[in-house]
């Protein structure tokens, strides 16, 4: 069967008519398959949701137990029948619980990768390459400029700065799901064993990670009440990037603005946001990983979505791989 | 190279002055010689290496990369050096041996490369360096290092590193060269303070602060000497150990344009004075105006005819070094006496002494200031008899008191295209002065001027704007304006008032560009406090109103 009759974009999201489901829909639908727990992929209010156990649990943590009417767990690697199609989930290496979704019918297999990355992440399973006819890839960092450096070196910059500026609180902006926990784990791996202070918005997700056996070490709430301001001097405080524009940030002693994001590679981006210490740590593929993944899978065709589609499509053309942009709306990875 | 690159990345993003100083001082403490000396040179703008044109970098890039992918990347990043540093895909270098990638080694290779080798050398280094080191390298070779660190700040970092006073660094500075081995050795306590091996070098000049309301009230006129402030350009003339040099006040060597003066020097030492054209007081011929002096400025060479038509001379103010040695620690009275003797014996057509003005009260000197005896006088200088010669602008030892009060030096900040026949030029200029915000010295715009300049001056301004654009906003360009790089404009205006509509809090009445001051650095421009002090009393109530809003 033709690939674009198996899956095609609609205003609500990527739709599979034969199975009667949407993948990562941006509006409430009857049946949704969800790749991972980030807010732009996993929305509340669908009737039935099929996702990995961890993604379902993360959705419950974020939206409450009633985030949908019928949650259904998709065990990794297990083939499931929905209507006339078969689906199976495989790790995507993006955040805890994240999965690629393979959709198959009449000898045509499309893999929807969702967001993914290829490098090691101590907080989730690694990406598993799944051979396919059509590979739908993200392109958040789909420009040749993006070469994410080694994580350990980036965390090293933070550790150096803590020693160099021991009087300043180091406020690390990190996305609440995935990035924050990964930064904490990278700090622990680098031997940093002091308590790390976390913003209230991170507390429940960090607890969930701990329950899942990811040992984040000693965490304390970043509240001033009953504490001398100087308790934060030379310490790491992690919060969601949005908190940094707030009064919240100003309560700390001489705050140093640190931001953990792939965007921090481009100096102008860091400058615009007033970041003093950028840490280039991303949960997405960089250009080299995107192109290496496509080269490894050699799919018949590549569909490119959310991000900078045109550069990756151009690269595929130069490599003789059929490719086209898949214009999906509603995904925003600027907060990465 | 890596440590230097990380330092640059941090400095660019660090707003606080003290944090910048700490980052630099820590780097200087930990980096080895000669790397740290070259890093110092790169930051202070004293590094001399052949630069590479952007076109060459583009060519190297397109040898490797699809032009469309490159264009997408460049459009996104917006800076050529940064784009290339990010997109460059390394290939295994030809030679298997491990290359020395220290900053010192990289600079050495760049300095010793012949014209024809540059291309291969840049390609090879791009392949071997990674990430931010590649960026730092590209910024170095394109001569486009902009890190928001003034020479003064880096000297403060050196002072902190060695536990010495910044003025000591300032004194030594122009006598030292990259990679500054003797300087670091002294700062680390391994050797004596470096001797000034080349004394015929520029020494940062001593500057005066403007007289503001009430400044003189509690000072005794007996403690001060007064002399006229002449309307030429401030220069430093050196003749030591057979080396003769004429420097502008910002330290530019302008010797080539004034062979007449250099030939006439028959004394040894370094004097501070005003460069003027016309006749000296000793020949009883008139001093000519600034526009006559301009015929001699900004030239690489000068013809006999120009020298004859516009004879230049130096009117002596001060003596920094004599044949006997450093005069600067001595009081002004002693330096002045020595200068007087020296000029007496010098060529009467090329040197005279700035006369002292006798006075017994501030009121008397104020009256003399308003009605000076010569049109080429622009005000009065007041100098404490006991003041040593210190570089920089300390408040107290020297004051300047201008004849035309509504006259300031400002820094060009923005330019916009003109209208009508000027539409092909940037001819509307926004200028600013210095003020302190959160402990940092920043320029705040204080006015706009559209006239006052000649066509020839407009060409100079237009060229500066085009070559120094930092950002564009529609028809407006912001231009490079830091303490050490930028364009100083002398602005005359007819009045000044407090204003709530302007960010600076002041509004000038009919400002015009009185003069281009290529001889000055932005750091020498006036401060907002000086403008504030010009606001006539009687607007006090309005001021209170503003403060409460
Ligand atoms: Zn995501």
mmCIF file of C-alpha atoms in Angstrom, chain B residues 196-543:
data_model
loop_
_atom_site.group_PDB
_atom_site.id
_atom_site.type_symbol
_atom_site.label_atom_id
_atom_site.label_comp_id
_atom_site.label_asym_id
_atom_site.label_seq_id
_atom_site.Cartn_x
_atom_site.Cartn_y
_atom_site.Cartn_z
ATOM 1 C CA UNK B 196 61.160 50.712 30.108
ATOM 2 C CA UNK B 197 63.441 49.431 27.405
ATOM 3 C CA UNK B 198 62.039 51.781 24.763
ATOM 4 C CA UNK B 199 61.272 55.013 26.537
ATOM 5 C CA UNK B 200 60.383 56.850 23.317
ATOM 6 C CA UNK B 201 56.994 55.240 23.518
ATOM 7 C CA UNK B 202 53.670 56.777 24.223
ATOM 8 C CA UNK B 203 52.719 57.316 27.846
ATOM 9 C CA UNK B 204 49.020 57.602 28.601
ATOM 10 C CA UNK B 205 48.231 61.293 29.046
ATOM 11 C CA UNK B 206 46.904 63.094 32.092
ATOM 12 C CA UNK B 207 43.400 64.439 31.627
ATOM 13 C CA UNK B 208 41.346 67.122 33.342
ATOM 14 C CA UNK B 209 37.777 66.968 34.623
ATOM 15 C CA UNK B 210 35.329 69.721 33.703
ATOM 16 C CA UNK B 211 34.540 72.332 36.318
ATOM 17 C CA UNK B 212 31.030 71.727 37.594
ATOM 18 C CA UNK B 213 28.913 73.869 39.885
ATOM 19 C CA UNK B 214 30.479 74.129 43.305
ATOM 20 C CA UNK B 215 33.675 72.233 42.405
ATOM 21 C CA UNK B 216 35.898 75.219 43.135
ATOM 22 C CA UNK B 217 34.094 76.613 46.168
ATOM 23 C CA UNK B 218 36.262 74.922 48.757
ATOM 24 C CA UNK B 219 39.509 75.040 46.801
ATOM 25 C CA UNK B 220 42.169 77.688 47.338
ATOM 26 C CA UNK B 221 43.121 79.560 44.137
ATOM 27 C CA UNK B 222 46.683 79.789 45.516
ATOM 28 C CA UNK B 223 47.071 76.039 45.072
ATOM 29 C CA UNK B 224 46.414 76.177 41.333
ATOM 30 C CA UNK B 225 48.193 77.386 38.232
ATOM 31 C CA UNK B 226 46.014 78.562 35.341
ATOM 32 C CA UNK B 227 46.850 78.407 31.664
ATOM 33 C CA UNK B 228 44.899 78.759 28.456
ATOM 34 C CA UNK B 229 43.328 75.756 26.854
ATOM 35 C CA UNK B 230 44.401 75.962 23.209
ATOM 36 C CA UNK B 231 42.208 74.767 20.381
ATOM 37 C CA UNK B 232 44.533 72.387 18.572
ATOM 38 C CA UNK B 233 45.136 68.724 19.261
ATOM 39 C CA UNK B 234 46.896 67.393 22.310
ATOM 40 C CA UNK B 235 50.144 65.621 21.449
ATOM 41 C CA UNK B 236 53.087 63.904 23.039
ATOM 42 C CA UNK B 237 56.496 64.494 21.478
ATOM 43 C CA UNK B 238 59.291 62.070 22.321
ATOM 44 C CA UNK B 239 62.989 62.157 21.539
ATOM 45 C CA UNK B 240 64.948 59.625 23.531
ATOM 46 C CA UNK B 241 67.967 57.525 22.570
ATOM 47 C CA UNK B 242 67.764 58.819 19.026
ATOM 48 C CA UNK B 243 64.114 57.779 18.509
ATOM 49 C CA UNK B 244 61.718 60.600 17.655
ATOM 50 C CA UNK B 245 57.981 60.223 17.688
ATOM 51 C CA UNK B 246 54.907 62.420 17.689
ATOM 52 C CA UNK B 247 51.786 60.815 19.163
ATOM 53 C CA UNK B 248 48.189 61.967 19.305
ATOM 54 C CA UNK B 249 46.583 61.896 22.742
ATOM 55 C CA UNK B 250 45.160 58.463 22.045
ATOM 56 C CA UNK B 251 48.633 57.101 21.266
ATOM 57 C CA UNK B 252 48.491 57.053 17.462
ATOM 58 C CA UNK B 253 51.873 57.677 15.913
ATOM 59 C CA UNK B 254 51.394 60.757 13.696
ATOM 60 C CA UNK B 255 55.110 61.376 13.093
ATOM 61 C CA UNK B 256 54.882 60.867 9.331
ATOM 62 C CA UNK B 257 52.598 63.869 8.874
ATOM 63 C CA UNK B 258 54.853 66.252 10.844
ATOM 64 C CA UNK B 259 58.451 65.890 9.609
ATOM 65 C CA UNK B 260 58.940 69.631 10.223
ATOM 66 C CA UNK B 261 58.435 69.203 13.946
ATOM 67 C CA UNK B 262 60.449 66.002 14.253
ATOM 68 C CA UNK B 263 63.400 67.575 12.417
ATOM 69 C CA UNK B 264 63.317 70.580 14.693
ATOM 70 C CA UNK B 265 63.548 68.590 17.951
ATOM 71 C CA UNK B 266 66.955 69.312 19.426
ATOM 72 C CA UNK B 267 66.247 68.417 23.039
ATOM 73 C CA UNK B 268 65.920 65.012 24.678
ATOM 74 C CA UNK B 269 62.844 64.030 26.584
ATOM 75 C CA UNK B 270 59.097 63.633 26.271
ATOM 76 C CA UNK B 271 56.870 66.687 26.302
ATOM 77 C CA UNK B 272 53.117 67.076 26.433
ATOM 78 C CA UNK B 273 51.694 69.964 24.444
ATOM 79 C CA UNK B 274 49.200 71.300 21.952
ATOM 80 C CA UNK B 275 49.819 70.857 18.240
ATOM 81 C CA UNK B 276 48.872 74.038 16.411
ATOM 82 C CA UNK B 277 49.624 75.772 13.107
ATOM 83 C CA UNK B 278 50.720 79.344 12.512
ATOM 84 C CA UNK B 279 53.308 81.367 14.389
ATOM 85 C CA UNK B 280 54.639 80.734 17.885
ATOM 86 C CA UNK B 281 54.386 83.385 20.566
ATOM 87 C CA UNK B 282 58.165 83.624 20.344
ATOM 88 C CA UNK B 283 57.987 84.784 16.705
ATOM 89 C CA UNK B 284 55.145 87.171 17.448
ATOM 90 C CA UNK B 285 52.945 85.767 14.683
ATOM 91 C CA UNK B 286 49.362 84.686 15.182
ATOM 92 C CA UNK B 287 48.261 81.175 16.102
ATOM 93 C CA UNK B 288 45.894 79.929 13.397
ATOM 94 C CA UNK B 289 42.539 78.214 13.775
ATOM 95 C CA UNK B 290 41.634 74.573 14.071
ATOM 96 C CA UNK B 291 40.398 74.433 10.483
ATOM 97 C CA UNK B 292 43.907 75.419 9.329
ATOM 98 C CA UNK B 293 45.325 72.685 11.535
ATOM 99 C CA UNK B 294 42.971 70.226 9.868
ATOM 100 C CA UNK B 295 44.878 70.700 6.606
ATOM 101 C CA UNK B 296 47.735 68.880 8.309
ATOM 102 C CA UNK B 297 45.796 66.120 10.079
ATOM 103 C CA UNK B 298 44.904 62.610 8.906
ATOM 104 C CA UNK B 299 47.708 62.493 6.342
ATOM 105 C CA UNK B 300 50.162 59.699 5.708
ATOM 106 C CA UNK B 301 52.665 62.071 4.105
ATOM 107 C CA UNK B 302 52.892 65.790 3.592
ATOM 108 C CA UNK B 303 54.272 68.009 0.827
ATOM 109 C CA UNK B 304 56.793 70.856 1.248
ATOM 110 C CA UNK B 305 54.117 73.265 0.060
ATOM 111 C CA UNK B 306 51.651 72.200 2.739
ATOM 112 C CA UNK B 307 54.343 72.541 5.388
ATOM 113 C CA UNK B 308 55.116 76.054 4.190
ATOM 114 C CA UNK B 309 51.463 77.072 3.978
ATOM 115 C CA UNK B 310 50.512 75.463 7.265
ATOM 116 C CA UNK B 311 53.582 75.509 9.511
ATOM 117 C CA UNK B 312 53.045 73.375 12.602
ATOM 118 C CA UNK B 313 54.419 73.915 16.056
ATOM 119 C CA UNK B 314 54.033 72.503 19.567
ATOM 120 C CA UNK B 315 52.967 74.675 22.478
ATOM 121 C CA UNK B 316 54.454 73.034 25.565
ATOM 122 C CA UNK B 317 52.266 72.116 28.545
ATOM 123 C CA UNK B 318 54.276 69.602 30.503
ATOM 124 C CA UNK B 319 57.450 67.545 30.707
ATOM 125 C CA UNK B 320 57.184 63.793 31.319
ATOM 126 C CA UNK B 321 60.786 62.726 30.790
ATOM 127 C CA UNK B 322 63.915 64.843 30.600
ATOM 128 C CA UNK B 323 67.478 63.799 29.802
ATOM 129 C CA UNK B 324 67.796 63.095 33.552
ATOM 130 C CA UNK B 325 64.872 60.672 33.641
ATOM 131 C CA UNK B 326 61.267 60.316 34.700
ATOM 132 C CA UNK B 327 59.823 63.697 35.698
ATOM 133 C CA UNK B 328 56.273 62.470 36.279
ATOM 134 C CA UNK B 329 56.461 61.986 40.065
ATOM 135 C CA UNK B 330 57.655 65.599 40.523
ATOM 136 C CA UNK B 331 55.157 68.393 41.212
ATOM 137 C CA UNK B 332 53.790 70.388 38.307
ATOM 138 C CA UNK B 333 55.721 73.489 39.447
ATOM 139 C CA UNK B 334 59.060 71.679 39.031
ATOM 140 C CA UNK B 335 58.125 70.034 35.742
ATOM 141 C CA UNK B 336 56.978 73.384 34.411
ATOM 142 C CA UNK B 337 60.273 75.067 35.382
ATOM 143 C CA UNK B 338 62.266 72.354 33.634
ATOM 144 C CA UNK B 339 60.000 72.553 30.561
ATOM 145 C CA UNK B 340 60.484 76.306 30.400
ATOM 146 C CA UNK B 341 64.275 75.964 30.303
ATOM 147 C CA UNK B 342 64.087 73.258 27.679
ATOM 148 C CA UNK B 343 61.816 75.243 25.357
ATOM 149 C CA UNK B 344 63.859 78.409 25.761
ATOM 150 C CA UNK B 345 66.740 76.605 24.089
ATOM 151 C CA UNK B 346 64.619 74.938 21.366
ATOM 152 C CA UNK B 347 63.755 76.137 17.847
ATOM 153 C CA UNK B 348 61.675 79.329 18.249
ATOM 154 C CA UNK B 349 59.540 78.647 15.181
ATOM 155 C CA UNK B 350 58.545 75.132 16.271
ATOM 156 C CA UNK B 351 58.205 75.349 20.036
ATOM 157 C CA UNK B 352 56.810 77.754 22.561
ATOM 158 C CA UNK B 353 55.579 77.548 26.126
ATOM 159 C CA UNK B 354 51.922 77.763 27.038
ATOM 160 C CA UNK B 355 51.798 80.967 29.104
ATOM 161 C CA UNK B 356 50.490 80.949 32.652
ATOM 162 C CA UNK B 357 47.574 83.194 33.484
ATOM 163 C CA UNK B 358 47.892 85.031 36.773
ATOM 164 C CA UNK B 359 44.810 85.356 38.919
ATOM 165 C CA UNK B 360 43.928 85.726 42.575
ATOM 166 C CA UNK B 361 40.302 84.573 42.797
ATOM 167 C CA UNK B 362 37.983 82.121 41.057
ATOM 168 C CA UNK B 363 35.802 85.014 40.015
ATOM 169 C CA UNK B 364 38.700 86.661 38.270
ATOM 170 C CA UNK B 365 39.660 83.546 36.341
ATOM 171 C CA UNK B 366 36.002 83.039 35.406
ATOM 172 C CA UNK B 367 35.945 86.489 33.771
ATOM 173 C CA UNK B 368 39.170 85.797 31.890
ATOM 174 C CA UNK B 369 37.713 82.502 30.705
ATOM 175 C CA UNK B 370 34.687 84.194 29.151
ATOM 176 C CA UNK B 371 36.762 86.835 27.327
ATOM 177 C CA UNK B 372 40.099 85.278 26.412
ATOM 178 C CA UNK B 373 42.715 87.381 24.561
ATOM 179 C CA UNK B 374 43.040 85.030 21.554
ATOM 180 C CA UNK B 375 40.355 83.436 19.335
ATOM 181 C CA UNK B 376 42.228 80.103 19.344
ATOM 182 C CA UNK B 377 41.649 79.747 23.071
ATOM 183 C CA UNK B 378 38.783 77.500 24.082
ATOM 184 C CA UNK B 379 38.988 77.878 27.831
ATOM 185 C CA UNK B 380 41.110 77.673 30.937
ATOM 186 C CA UNK B 381 43.069 74.827 32.483
ATOM 187 C CA UNK B 382 43.586 74.735 36.225
ATOM 188 C CA UNK B 383 46.448 72.575 37.513
ATOM 189 C CA UNK B 384 47.456 72.014 41.096
ATOM 190 C CA UNK B 385 50.994 73.234 41.582
ATOM 191 C CA UNK B 386 51.860 70.115 43.548
ATOM 192 C CA UNK B 387 50.228 67.566 41.206
ATOM 193 C CA UNK B 388 52.344 64.726 39.848
ATOM 194 C CA UNK B 389 51.729 63.675 36.246
ATOM 195 C CA UNK B 390 49.311 60.719 36.448
ATOM 196 C CA UNK B 391 47.768 59.095 33.430
ATOM 197 C CA UNK B 392 43.988 59.081 33.311
ATOM 198 C CA UNK B 393 41.342 61.423 34.550
ATOM 199 C CA UNK B 394 41.466 61.829 38.315
ATOM 200 C CA UNK B 395 39.198 64.515 39.743
ATOM 201 C CA UNK B 396 40.984 67.290 41.596
ATOM 202 C CA UNK B 397 44.514 67.800 40.305
ATOM 203 C CA UNK B 398 43.514 69.214 36.912
ATOM 204 C CA UNK B 399 40.324 70.987 35.829
ATOM 205 C CA UNK B 400 39.256 72.254 32.454
ATOM 206 C CA UNK B 401 36.877 75.181 32.203
ATOM 207 C CA UNK B 402 35.599 75.781 28.742
ATOM 208 C CA UNK B 403 34.846 79.148 27.252
ATOM 209 C CA UNK B 404 31.844 77.862 25.358
ATOM 210 C CA UNK B 405 30.046 75.939 28.079
ATOM 211 C CA UNK B 406 27.691 74.062 25.793
ATOM 212 C CA UNK B 407 30.278 71.925 24.144
ATOM 213 C CA UNK B 408 30.943 68.257 24.798
ATOM 214 C CA UNK B 409 32.721 65.260 23.350
ATOM 215 C CA UNK B 410 30.271 62.485 22.566
ATOM 216 C CA UNK B 411 30.492 59.080 20.902
ATOM 217 C CA UNK B 412 28.751 58.223 17.651
ATOM 218 C CA UNK B 413 26.232 55.420 18.377
ATOM 219 C CA UNK B 414 23.689 55.243 15.547
ATOM 220 C CA UNK B 415 23.404 56.625 12.060
ATOM 221 C CA UNK B 416 20.496 56.900 9.699
ATOM 222 C CA UNK B 417 20.307 57.729 6.015
ATOM 223 C CA UNK B 418 19.597 61.365 5.216
ATOM 224 C CA UNK B 419 16.928 62.779 2.955
ATOM 225 C CA UNK B 420 17.005 64.409 -0.472
ATOM 226 C CA UNK B 421 20.490 64.870 -1.825
ATOM 227 C CA UNK B 422 21.914 63.234 1.268
ATOM 228 C CA UNK B 423 19.869 60.083 0.892
ATOM 229 C CA UNK B 424 22.886 58.105 -0.246
ATOM 230 C CA UNK B 425 24.793 59.039 2.912
ATOM 231 C CA UNK B 426 24.395 58.212 6.568
ATOM 232 C CA UNK B 427 23.927 61.758 7.718
ATOM 233 C CA UNK B 428 21.674 61.697 10.793
ATOM 234 C CA UNK B 429 23.812 60.873 13.778
ATOM 235 C CA UNK B 430 22.815 59.836 17.262
ATOM 236 C CA UNK B 431 25.539 60.353 19.820
ATOM 237 C CA UNK B 432 25.953 59.364 23.449
ATOM 238 C CA UNK B 433 28.016 59.922 26.552
ATOM 239 C CA UNK B 434 29.213 57.620 29.312
ATOM 240 C CA UNK B 435 27.330 56.726 32.416
ATOM 241 C CA UNK B 436 27.472 53.974 34.965
ATOM 242 C CA UNK B 437 24.725 51.382 35.024
ATOM 243 C CA UNK B 438 24.984 48.477 37.472
ATOM 244 C CA UNK B 439 28.686 49.119 37.909
ATOM 245 C CA UNK B 440 29.362 49.105 34.173
ATOM 246 C CA UNK B 441 30.365 52.003 31.981
ATOM 247 C CA UNK B 442 27.846 52.289 29.165
ATOM 248 C CA UNK B 443 27.001 54.835 26.537
ATOM 249 C CA UNK B 444 23.600 56.462 26.773
ATOM 250 C CA UNK B 445 22.267 58.361 23.756
ATOM 251 C CA UNK B 446 21.822 62.059 24.500
ATOM 252 C CA UNK B 447 20.991 63.637 21.161
ATOM 253 C CA UNK B 448 20.870 63.658 17.407
ATOM 254 C CA UNK B 449 22.669 65.962 14.988
ATOM 255 C CA UNK B 450 22.063 66.421 11.285
ATOM 256 C CA UNK B 451 24.353 69.332 10.460
ATOM 257 C CA UNK B 452 27.495 71.185 11.371
ATOM 258 C CA UNK B 453 29.798 69.109 9.207
ATOM 259 C CA UNK B 454 31.346 69.745 5.809
ATOM 260 C CA UNK B 455 30.844 67.440 2.805
ATOM 261 C CA UNK B 456 34.347 66.084 3.319
ATOM 262 C CA UNK B 457 33.545 65.333 6.961
ATOM 263 C CA UNK B 458 30.294 63.681 5.918
ATOM 264 C CA UNK B 459 32.289 61.343 3.676
ATOM 265 C CA UNK B 460 34.499 60.403 6.621
ATOM 266 C CA UNK B 461 31.504 59.771 8.889
ATOM 267 C CA UNK B 462 29.646 57.815 6.217
ATOM 268 C CA UNK B 463 32.648 55.587 5.605
ATOM 269 C CA UNK B 464 33.072 55.005 9.324
ATOM 270 C CA UNK B 465 29.412 54.015 9.649
ATOM 271 C CA UNK B 466 29.589 51.567 6.732
ATOM 272 C CA UNK B 467 32.789 49.948 7.975
ATOM 273 C CA UNK B 468 31.763 49.716 11.600
ATOM 274 C CA UNK B 469 28.149 48.653 11.520
ATOM 275 C CA UNK B 470 27.301 46.337 14.363
ATOM 276 C CA UNK B 471 23.565 45.953 13.782
ATOM 277 C CA UNK B 472 20.875 47.201 11.465
ATOM 278 C CA UNK B 473 17.343 48.149 12.381
ATOM 279 C CA UNK B 474 15.581 49.186 9.191
ATOM 280 C CA UNK B 475 17.250 52.368 7.957
ATOM 281 C CA UNK B 476 19.243 52.758 11.172
ATOM 282 C CA UNK B 477 22.662 51.266 11.801
ATOM 283 C CA UNK B 478 24.279 50.955 15.168
ATOM 284 C CA UNK B 479 28.016 51.410 14.963
ATOM 285 C CA UNK B 480 30.927 50.109 16.933
ATOM 286 C CA UNK B 481 31.216 52.199 20.078
ATOM 287 C CA UNK B 482 33.341 50.785 22.896
ATOM 288 C CA UNK B 483 35.875 52.487 25.134
ATOM 289 C CA UNK B 484 38.675 51.788 22.693
ATOM 290 C CA UNK B 485 36.932 51.721 19.326
ATOM 291 C CA UNK B 486 34.577 54.255 17.916
ATOM 292 C CA UNK B 487 34.195 57.791 16.669
ATOM 293 C CA UNK B 488 34.261 60.839 18.917
ATOM 294 C CA UNK B 489 32.246 63.888 17.882
ATOM 295 C CA UNK B 490 32.552 67.306 19.424
ATOM 296 C CA UNK B 491 28.989 68.526 19.858
ATOM 297 C CA UNK B 492 28.054 72.175 20.345
ATOM 298 C CA UNK B 493 24.549 73.127 21.465
ATOM 299 C CA UNK B 494 22.613 76.149 22.604
ATOM 300 C CA UNK B 495 21.186 75.030 25.863
ATOM 301 C CA UNK B 496 20.263 71.975 27.875
ATOM 302 C CA UNK B 497 17.316 70.958 29.968
ATOM 303 C CA UNK B 498 16.104 68.110 32.011
ATOM 304 C CA UNK B 499 13.755 65.810 30.120
ATOM 305 C CA UNK B 500 11.574 62.934 31.104
ATOM 306 C CA UNK B 501 11.035 61.935 27.488
ATOM 307 C CA UNK B 502 14.666 60.978 26.963
ATOM 308 C CA UNK B 503 16.222 57.927 28.524
ATOM 309 C CA UNK B 504 19.288 59.953 29.442
ATOM 310 C CA UNK B 505 17.154 62.489 31.333
ATOM 311 C CA UNK B 506 18.549 65.433 29.371
ATOM 312 C CA UNK B 507 17.542 67.230 26.186
ATOM 313 C CA UNK B 508 19.902 69.457 24.227
ATOM 314 C CA UNK B 509 18.777 72.486 22.329
ATOM 315 C CA UNK B 510 19.956 72.611 18.682
ATOM 316 C CA UNK B 511 22.910 70.263 18.870
ATOM 317 C CA UNK B 512 25.321 70.291 15.929
ATOM 318 C CA UNK B 513 28.555 68.525 15.140
ATOM 319 C CA UNK B 514 31.239 71.100 15.852
ATOM 320 C CA UNK B 515 34.161 68.908 14.939
ATOM 321 C CA UNK B 516 35.249 65.335 14.286
ATOM 322 C CA UNK B 517 37.653 64.223 16.957
ATOM 323 C CA UNK B 518 39.588 61.437 15.306
ATOM 324 C CA UNK B 519 42.359 62.248 17.766
ATOM 325 C CA UNK B 520 40.268 61.065 20.691
ATOM 326 C CA UNK B 521 39.178 57.634 21.867
ATOM 327 C CA UNK B 522 35.600 57.043 23.006
ATOM 328 C CA UNK B 523 36.887 56.502 26.544
ATOM 329 C CA UNK B 524 37.882 60.215 26.546
ATOM 330 C CA UNK B 525 34.359 61.387 25.743
ATOM 331 C CA UNK B 526 32.281 63.226 28.318
ATOM 332 C CA UNK B 527 30.061 61.728 30.978
ATOM 333 C CA UNK B 528 26.367 62.191 31.617
ATOM 334 C CA UNK B 529 27.181 63.845 34.959
ATOM 335 C CA UNK B 530 28.963 66.615 33.039
ATOM 336 C CA UNK B 531 25.811 67.280 31.017
ATOM 337 C CA UNK B 532 23.666 67.145 34.127
ATOM 338 C CA UNK B 533 25.910 69.765 35.719
ATOM 339 C CA UNK B 534 25.281 72.074 32.737
ATOM 340 C CA UNK B 535 21.566 72.197 33.391
ATOM 341 C CA UNK B 536 20.833 75.650 34.728
ATOM 342 C CA UNK B 537 19.720 75.930 38.330
ATOM 343 C CA UNK B 538 16.053 76.854 38.608
ATOM 344 C CA UNK B 539 14.969 73.618 36.995
ATOM 345 C CA UNK B 540 15.390 72.020 40.382
ATOM 346 C CA UNK B 541 11.707 71.603 41.034
ATOM 347 C CA UNK B 542 11.191 69.800 37.821
ATOM 348 C CA UNK B 543 14.080 67.574 38.754
#
